[in-house]
Amino acid sequence: MVKVANTFITAFDRPSFTDEPHDIELKTTGKELSTSEQSILRLIQKNSLITQKEIALKLGLSEDGVRYNTNKLKVKGIIKRIGGKKEGRWQIC
């Protein structure tokens, strides 16, 4: 922690992005995740450009089920969508 002009600045070490996905642990998010949510996160880690339709096919879920779970992950602040449906990507927060 560094004090600058009566303001405290704190730096947090974050793992750097690599091509290999790192394991998603509940302790890193501090939130309970369902099996479907964990599976979706793993797919997003492997390919941030993956679509909900592709996720549904890979996991054997309905597109509505994937949409439901991705919305839950958005509300929990774990993922967000950058850009639109066609040219966008997922970001794990």
Coordinates of N, CA, C and O in Angstrom, one line a residue:
M1 N 0.8 -1.2 0.0 CA 0.0 0.0 0.0 C 0.9 1.2 0.0 O 1.9 1.3 0.7
V2 N 0.5 2.2 -0.8 CA 1.3 3.4 -1.0 C 0.4 4.6 -0.7 O -0.7 4.7 -1.1
K3 N 0.9 5.6 0.1 CA 0.1 6.8 0.4 C 0.6 7.9 -0.5 O 1.8 8.2 -0.5
V4 N -0.3 8.4 -1.3 CA 0.0 9.5 -2.2 C -1.0 10.6 -2.0 O -2.2 10.4 -2.2
A5 N -0.5 11.8 -1.6 CA -1.4 13.0 -1.4 C -2.6 12.7 -0.6 O -3.7 12.9 -1.1
N6 N -2.5 12.1 0.6 CA -3.6 11.7 1.4 C -4.5 10.7 0.8 O -5.7 10.7 1.2
T7 N -4.1 10.0 -0.2 CA -4.9 8.9 -0.8 C -4.1 7.6 -0.7 O -2.9 7.6 -1.0
F8 N -4.8 6.6 -0.4 CA -4.2 5.3 -0.3 C -4.4 4.6 -1.7 O -5.5 4.5 -2.2
I9 N -3.3 4.0 -2.2 CA -3.4 3.2 -3.4 C -3.0 1.8 -3.1 O -1.9 1.6 -2.6
T10 N -3.9 0.9 -3.5 CA -3.6 -0.5 -3.2 C -3.5 -1.3 -4.5 O -4.3 -1.1 -5.4
A11 N -2.5 -2.1 -4.7 CA -2.3 -2.9 -5.9 C -2.6 -4.3 -5.6 O -2.2 -4.9 -4.5
F12 N -3.4 -5.0 -6.4 CA -3.7 -6.4 -6.3 C -3.0 -7.2 -7.4 O -3.1 -6.8 -8.6
D13 N -2.4 -8.3 -7.0 CA -1.8 -9.1 -8.0 C -2.9 -9.9 -8.7 O -3.7 -10.5 -8.0
R14 N -2.9 -9.9 -10.0 CA -3.9 -10.7 -10.8 C -3.1 -11.6 -11.7 O -2.1 -11.2 -12.3
P15 N -3.6 -12.8 -11.9 CA -2.9 -13.7 -12.9 C -3.0 -13.1 -14.3 O -4.0 -12.5 -14.6
S16 N -2.0 -13.3 -15.0 CA -2.0 -12.8 -16.4 C -2.8 -13.7 -17.3 O -2.9 -14.9 -17.0
F17 N -3.3 -13.2 -18.4 CA -4.1 -14.0 -19.3 C -3.1 -14.9 -20.1 O -2.1 -14.5 -20.6
T18 N -3.5 -16.2 -20.1 CA -2.7 -17.1 -20.9 C -3.7 -17.9 -21.8 O -4.9 -17.8 -21.6
D19 N -3.2 -18.6 -22.8 CA -4.0 -19.4 -23.6 C -4.6 -20.6 -22.9 O -5.7 -21.1 -23.2
E20 N -3.9 -21.1 -21.9 CA -4.5 -22.2 -21.1 C -5.4 -21.7 -20.0 O -5.0 -20.8 -19.2
P21 N -6.7 -22.2 -20.0 CA -7.6 -21.7 -19.0 C -7.2 -22.2 -17.6 O -6.7 -23.3 -17.4
H22 N -7.3 -21.3 -16.6 CA -7.1 -21.7 -15.2 C -8.3 -22.2 -14.6 O -9.4 -21.9 -15.1
D23 N -8.2 -23.0 -13.6 CA -9.4 -23.6 -13.0 C -10.2 -22.6 -12.2 O -9.6 -21.7 -11.6
I24 N -11.5 -22.7 -12.4 CA -12.4 -21.7 -11.7 C -12.7 -22.3 -10.3 O -13.2 -23.4 -10.2
E25 N -12.4 -21.6 -9.3 CA -12.6 -22.0 -8.0 C -13.6 -21.1 -7.3 O -13.7 -19.9 -7.6
L26 N -14.4 -21.6 -6.5 CA -15.4 -20.8 -5.7 C -14.8 -19.8 -4.9 O -15.3 -18.7 -4.7
K27 N -13.6 -20.1 -4.4 CA -12.9 -19.1 -3.5 C -12.5 -17.9 -4.3 O -12.4 -16.8 -3.7
T28 N -12.3 -18.0 -5.6 CA -11.9 -16.8 -6.3 C -13.0 -15.9 -6.6 O -12.9 -14.7 -6.7
T29 N -14.2 -16.4 -6.7 CA -15.4 -15.6 -7.0 C -16.1 -15.2 -5.7 O -16.8 -14.2 -5.6
G30 N -16.0 -16.1 -4.7 CA -16.7 -15.8 -3.4 C -18.2 -16.1 -3.6 O -18.9 -15.7 -2.7
K31 N -18.6 -16.7 -4.6 CA -20.0 -16.9 -4.9 C -20.2 -18.4 -5.2 O -19.4 -19.1 -5.8
E32 N -21.4 -18.9 -4.8 CA -21.8 -20.3 -5.1 C -22.1 -20.4 -6.6 O -22.9 -19.6 -7.1
L33 N -21.6 -21.4 -7.3 CA -21.8 -21.5 -8.7 C -22.4 -22.9 -8.9 O -21.9 -23.9 -8.4
S34 N -23.4 -23.0 -9.8 CA -24.0 -24.3 -10.2 C -23.0 -25.0 -11.1 O -22.1 -24.4 -11.7
T35 N -23.3 -26.3 -11.3 CA -22.5 -27.0 -12.3 C -22.5 -26.4 -13.7 O -21.5 -26.3 -14.4
S36 N -23.7 -26.0 -14.1 CA -23.9 -25.4 -15.4 C -23.1 -24.1 -15.5 O -22.4 -23.8 -16.5
E37 N -23.2 -23.3 -14.5 CA -22.4 -22.0 -14.5 C -20.9 -22.3 -14.6 O -20.2 -21.6 -15.3
Q38 N -20.4 -23.3 -13.8 CA -19.0 -23.6 -13.9 C -18.6 -24.1 -15.3 O -17.6 -23.7 -15.8
S39 N -19.4 -24.9 -15.9 CA -19.2 -25.4 -17.2 C -19.1 -24.3 -18.2 O -18.3 -24.2 -19.1
I40 N -20.1 -23.4 -18.1 CA -20.1 -22.2 -19.0 C -18.9 -21.4 -18.9 O -18.3 -20.9 -19.8
L41 N -18.5 -21.1 -17.6 CA -17.3 -20.3 -17.4 C -16.0 -21.0 -18.0 O -15.2 -20.3 -18.6
R42 N -15.9 -22.3 -17.9 CA -14.8 -23.0 -18.5 C -14.7 -22.8 -20.0 O -13.7 -22.6 -20.6
L43 N -15.9 -22.9 -20.6 CA -15.9 -22.7 -22.1 C -15.6 -21.3 -22.5 O -14.9 -21.1 -23.4
I44 N -16.0 -20.4 -21.7 CA -15.7 -18.9 -21.9 C -14.2 -18.7 -21.8 O -13.6 -18.0 -22.5
Q45 N -13.6 -19.4 -20.8 CA -12.2 -19.2 -20.6 C -11.4 -19.8 -21.8 O -10.4 -19.2 -22.2
K46 N -11.9 -20.8 -22.3 CA -11.2 -21.4 -23.5 C -11.4 -20.6 -24.7 O -10.5 -20.5 -25.6
N47 N -12.6 -20.0 -24.9 CA -12.9 -19.2 -26.1 C -13.8 -18.1 -25.7 O -15.0 -18.3 -25.6
S48 N -13.3 -16.9 -25.6 CA -14.1 -15.7 -25.2 C -15.1 -15.3 -26.3 O -16.0 -14.5 -26.1
L49 N -14.9 -15.8 -27.5 CA -15.8 -15.5 -28.6 C -16.9 -16.5 -28.8 O -17.7 -16.3 -29.7
I50 N -17.0 -17.4 -27.9 CA -18.0 -18.5 -28.1 C -19.4 -17.9 -27.9 O -19.7 -16.9 -27.2
T51 N -20.4 -18.4 -28.7 CA -21.8 -17.9 -28.7 C -22.6 -18.8 -27.7 O -22.2 -19.9 -27.4
Q52 N -23.7 -18.3 -27.3 CA -24.6 -19.0 -26.5 C -25.1 -20.3 -27.2 O -25.3 -21.3 -26.5
K53 N -25.3 -20.2 -28.5 CA -25.7 -21.4 -29.2 C -24.6 -22.5 -29.2 O -24.9 -23.7 -29.0
E54 N -23.4 -22.1 -29.4 CA -22.2 -23.0 -29.3 C -22.1 -23.6 -27.9 O -21.9 -24.8 -27.7
I55 N -22.3 -22.8 -26.9 CA -22.3 -23.3 -25.5 C -23.4 -24.4 -25.3 O -23.1 -25.4 -24.7
A56 N -24.6 -24.1 -25.8 CA -25.7 -25.0 -25.7 C -25.4 -26.3 -26.3 O -25.6 -27.4 -25.7
L57 N -24.8 -26.3 -27.5 CA -24.4 -27.5 -28.2 C -23.4 -28.3 -27.5 O -23.5 -29.6 -27.3
K58 N -22.4 -27.7 -26.9 CA -21.3 -28.4 -26.3 C -21.7 -28.9 -24.9 O -21.2 -30.0 -24.5
L59 N -22.6 -28.3 -24.2 CA -23.0 -28.7 -22.9 C -24.3 -29.5 -22.9 O -24.7 -30.1 -21.9
G60 N -25.0 -29.6 -24.1 CA -26.2 -30.4 -24.1 C -27.4 -29.7 -23.4 O -28.3 -30.3 -22.9
L61 N -27.3 -28.3 -23.3 CA -28.4 -27.5 -22.7 C -29.2 -26.8 -23.8 O -28.7 -26.7 -25.0
S62 N -30.4 -26.3 -23.4 CA -31.1 -25.5 -24.4 C -30.5 -24.1 -24.4 O -29.8 -23.7 -23.5
E63 N -30.8 -23.4 -25.5 CA -30.3 -22.1 -25.6 C -30.9 -21.2 -24.5 O -30.2 -20.3 -24.0
D64 N -32.1 -21.4 -24.2 CA -32.8 -20.7 -23.1 C -32.1 -21.0 -21.8 O -31.9 -20.1 -20.9
G65 N -31.7 -22.2 -21.6 CA -30.9 -22.6 -20.3 C -29.6 -21.9 -20.2 O -29.2 -21.4 -19.2
V66 N -28.9 -21.8 -21.4 CA -27.6 -21.1 -21.4 C -27.8 -19.6 -21.1 O -27.1 -19.0 -20.4
R67 N -28.9 -19.1 -21.8 CA -29.2 -17.6 -21.6 C -29.5 -17.4 -20.1 O -29.0 -16.4 -19.5
Y68 N -30.3 -18.3 -19.5 CA -30.6 -18.1 -18.0 C -29.3 -18.1 -17.2 O -29.2 -17.3 -16.3
N69 N -28.5 -19.1 -17.4 CA -27.2 -19.2 -16.6 C -26.3 -18.1 -16.9 O -25.6 -17.6 -16.0
T70 N -26.1 -17.6 -18.1 CA -25.2 -16.5 -18.4 C -25.8 -15.2 -17.7 O -25.0 -14.4 -17.2
N71 N -27.1 -15.1 -17.7 CA -27.7 -13.9 -17.0 C -27.4 -14.0 -15.5 O -27.1 -12.9 -14.9
K72 N -27.5 -15.2 -14.9 CA -27.2 -15.3 -13.5 C -25.7 -14.9 -13.3 O -25.4 -14.2 -12.3
L73 N -24.8 -15.3 -14.2 CA -23.4 -15.0 -14.0 C -23.2 -13.5 -14.2 O -22.3 -12.9 -13.5
K74 N -23.9 -12.9 -15.1 CA -23.8 -11.4 -15.2 C -24.3 -10.7 -14.0 O -23.6 -9.7 -13.5
V75 N -25.4 -11.1 -13.4 CA -26.0 -10.5 -12.2 C -25.0 -10.7 -11.0 O -24.8 -9.7 -10.2
K76 N -24.3 -11.8 -10.9 CA -23.3 -12.0 -9.9 C -22.0 -11.3 -10.1 O -21.2 -11.2 -9.2
G77 N -21.9 -10.6 -11.3 CA -20.7 -9.8 -11.6 C -19.5 -10.7 -12.0 O -18.4 -10.2 -11.9
I78 N -19.8 -11.9 -12.4 CA -18.7 -12.8 -12.8 C -18.3 -12.7 -14.3 O -17.1 -12.8 -14.6
I79 N -19.2 -12.4 -15.1 CA -19.0 -12.2 -16.6 C -19.7 -11.0 -17.1 O -20.6 -10.5 -16.4
K80 N -19.2 -10.5 -18.2 CA -19.9 -9.4 -18.9 C -19.7 -9.6 -20.4 O -18.7 -10.3 -20.8
R81 N -20.6 -9.1 -21.2 CA -20.5 -9.2 -22.6 C -19.9 -7.9 -23.1 O -20.4 -6.8 -22.8
I82 N -18.9 -7.9 -23.9 CA -18.2 -6.8 -24.5 C -18.6 -6.8 -26.0 O -18.3 -7.8 -26.7
G83 N -19.3 -5.8 -26.5 CA -19.7 -5.8 -27.9 C -21.1 -6.4 -28.1 O -21.7 -6.9 -27.2
G84 N -21.4 -6.5 -29.4 CA -22.7 -7.1 -29.7 C -22.8 -8.6 -29.9 O -21.8 -9.3 -29.6
K85 N -23.9 -9.1 -30.3 CA -24.1 -10.6 -30.5 C -23.1 -11.2 -31.5 O -22.6 -12.2 -31.3
K86 N -23.0 -10.5 -32.6 CA -22.2 -11.1 -33.7 C -20.7 -10.9 -33.5 O -19.9 -11.7 -33.8
E87 N -20.3 -9.7 -33.1 CA -18.9 -9.4 -33.0 C -18.3 -9.2 -31.6 O -17.2 -8.8 -31.4
G88 N -19.2 -9.6 -30.6 CA -18.8 -9.4 -29.2 C -18.0 -10.6 -28.7 O -17.7 -11.6 -29.3
R89 N -17.6 -10.4 -27.4 CA -16.9 -11.5 -26.7 C -17.3 -11.4 -25.2 O -17.8 -10.4 -24.8
W90 N -17.0 -12.5 -24.6 CA -17.2 -12.6 -23.1 C -16.0 -12.2 -22.4 O -14.9 -12.4 -22.8
Q91 N -16.2 -11.6 -21.2 CA -15.1 -11.2 -20.3 C -15.4 -11.7 -18.9 O -16.5 -11.5 -18.4
I92 N -14.5 -12.5 -18.4 CA -14.6 -12.9 -17.0 C -14.0 -11.8 -16.1 O -12.9 -11.4 -16.3
C93 N -14.9 -11.3 -15.2 CA -14.5 -10.1 -14.4 C -13.6 -10.5 -13.2 O -13.5 -11.6 -12.8

